């Protein structure tokens, strides 16, 4: 049986407030958090990369957009991966709690496992998956696309499409921010498949890096997401699944949008002429390939257990989707949010009717032009609809028949828009880390059925690396060096640990390394690597970057030695 | 409560299907379902700030990867 290396990176939403609710500088809060992490967590600084590597083999740093990112260590089974994801949640929640105690101005610091912004900024951040493989990257991408498009029926985080002025529930809100099928970009034109291929390991390996997925709260959903995708990667690597004999969607992005809006999971999308399949049918194609290869040596030892659950969930989605209303993120949310909307007087059909009305209002506002609609500070829809001086009075009157036909009244519009804001707040709080988070509260009340047998000992995973990949050597070495050395004398990245005092480095380029192999460290070259913890060196003028490189290799170690850091 | 569970219990508690015992089981499950729904409702209502638009604006997030 063949082991596979998998890992994940979670970008967290973050909020920091002063007493009274005023914002506390995000940059200042994150710097405080990283400072606390350096002091409290057994770790080494990254070499040539920001942040810290921890004794469990993970990495934590502040990424683009000021999102604190937790990267799990390399795992070889999805149970361990979910353990490490949950360990990351607990580490960050603890850091936030300590930060609030340290700065009297900081009244609250919260992390959110959410994926889209609900303030109007229309931003997104992600949950990234990593799969080490030896397949042809192009062939892998082609085979993966239909799987990634259709898996949203169990991997979707649930939430709302913020591009709509109404309330449109989405199985996977991040989908509406994707703009391509295959793309090398990660902050602009994001693709279903991210074509970056930085293996961070020895030659011969590729690293599939996916950014189309979402952070999930359900352990089962997270476990299935990474496990099923790892099996598809294995099938491609073995030549069982290939572009030639595989499925090909006629419009992958459009299909993903269709599946994301379909809470009944019944919609079909076109593949070849005359062939249309549902998301579950596409998923069964991959499941059946996996089941047919369970005895093959290239399959990981856990494949059979995954296929069993994969089939169970697909059957449930076909026959009894409500049965998953305590298991999958999007199904849990759909049930909660519909119930909340009903209690506010908005059953699903009323929400749909109001969506049509506000879409009409938004279209009318769009025709006003920037000056009259107030692009920088848009005139509220309520004012546009209800004011006798509204610049779209005529268009509002044109909507009256639609309103009456649906049994609605303009006086209800403020309540509908308030419901929209309430549901946005609930969706944000659903993934909040710590005891205030809705998912955690539901779980502790025994209202959910999402746990995976075998995912346990989360607190140990905060300190201990996975036992079966190079992460074990990294973690053990970090622990030993941190205890033995002054902090400035050792550094780390994914492929190496540097012991500057002994002038030796530990080679971790083999992702399955089991023995420490130390070799003399070459004299430091002046490279383009920025000094640790300075985040924006690449934006500096070339002459200043050269000066920083000299300081890094000569002055910084001496300075750090004097400061005892 | 799962739709399939309800359906199965409805079938079991139909005419000649167990009578009072089946009806009690259905009633207990429905009661349990209502209790769970009520508890979830409490958590949801308790989680709201009462100033949702302000909360959403205050938690504005910049884009990531």
PDB file of C-alpha atoms in Angstrom, chain B residues 34-62:
ATOM      1  CA  UNK B  34     -38.514  19.575  18.645  1.00  0.00           C
ATOM      2  CA  UNK B  35     -36.223  19.794  21.670  1.00  0.00           C
ATOM      3  CA  UNK B  36     -33.153  19.792  19.454  1.00  0.00           C
ATOM      4  CA  UNK B  37     -34.648  22.407  17.188  1.00  0.00           C
ATOM      5  CA  UNK B  38     -35.558  24.551  20.189  1.00  0.00           C
ATOM      6  CA  UNK B  39     -32.039  24.305  21.612  1.00  0.00           C
ATOM      7  CA  UNK B  40     -30.534  25.250  18.260  1.00  0.00           C
ATOM      8  CA  UNK B  41     -32.920  28.188  18.071  1.00  0.00           C
ATOM      9  CA  UNK B  42     -31.768  29.380  21.505  1.00  0.00           C
ATOM     10  CA  UNK B  43     -28.126  29.246  20.451  1.00  0.00           C
ATOM     11  CA  UNK B  44     -28.851  31.154  17.249  1.00  0.00           C
ATOM     12  CA  UNK B  45     -30.823  33.921  18.979  1.00  0.00           C
ATOM     13  CA  UNK B  46     -28.250  34.179  21.733  1.00  0.00           C
ATOM     14  CA  UNK B  47     -25.443  34.583  19.200  1.00  0.00           C
ATOM     15  CA  UNK B  48     -26.880  37.667  17.517  1.00  0.00           C
ATOM     16  CA  UNK B  49     -25.503  41.009  18.591  1.00  0.00           C
ATOM     17  CA  UNK B  50     -28.707  42.910  17.951  1.00  0.00           C
ATOM     18  CA  UNK B  51     -26.715  45.222  15.649  1.00  0.00           C
ATOM     19  CA  UNK B  52     -25.897  42.939  12.779  1.00  0.00           C
ATOM     20  CA  UNK B  53     -25.064  45.507  10.125  1.00  0.00           C
ATOM     21  CA  UNK B  54     -22.659  47.210  12.517  1.00  0.00           C
ATOM     22  CA  UNK B  55     -21.090  43.844  13.394  1.00  0.00           C
ATOM     23  CA  UNK B  56     -20.638  42.939   9.734  1.00  0.00           C
ATOM     24  CA  UNK B  57     -19.016  46.290   8.933  1.00  0.00           C
ATOM     25  CA  UNK B  58     -16.742  46.086  11.966  1.00  0.00           C
ATOM     26  CA  UNK B  59     -15.561  42.654  10.826  1.00  0.00           C
ATOM     27  CA  UNK B  60     -14.576  43.726   7.350  1.00  0.00           C
ATOM     28  CA  UNK B  61     -11.889  41.417   5.948  1.00  0.00           C
ATOM     29  CA  UNK B  62      -9.290  42.102   3.296  1.00  0.00           C
TER      30      UNK B  62
END
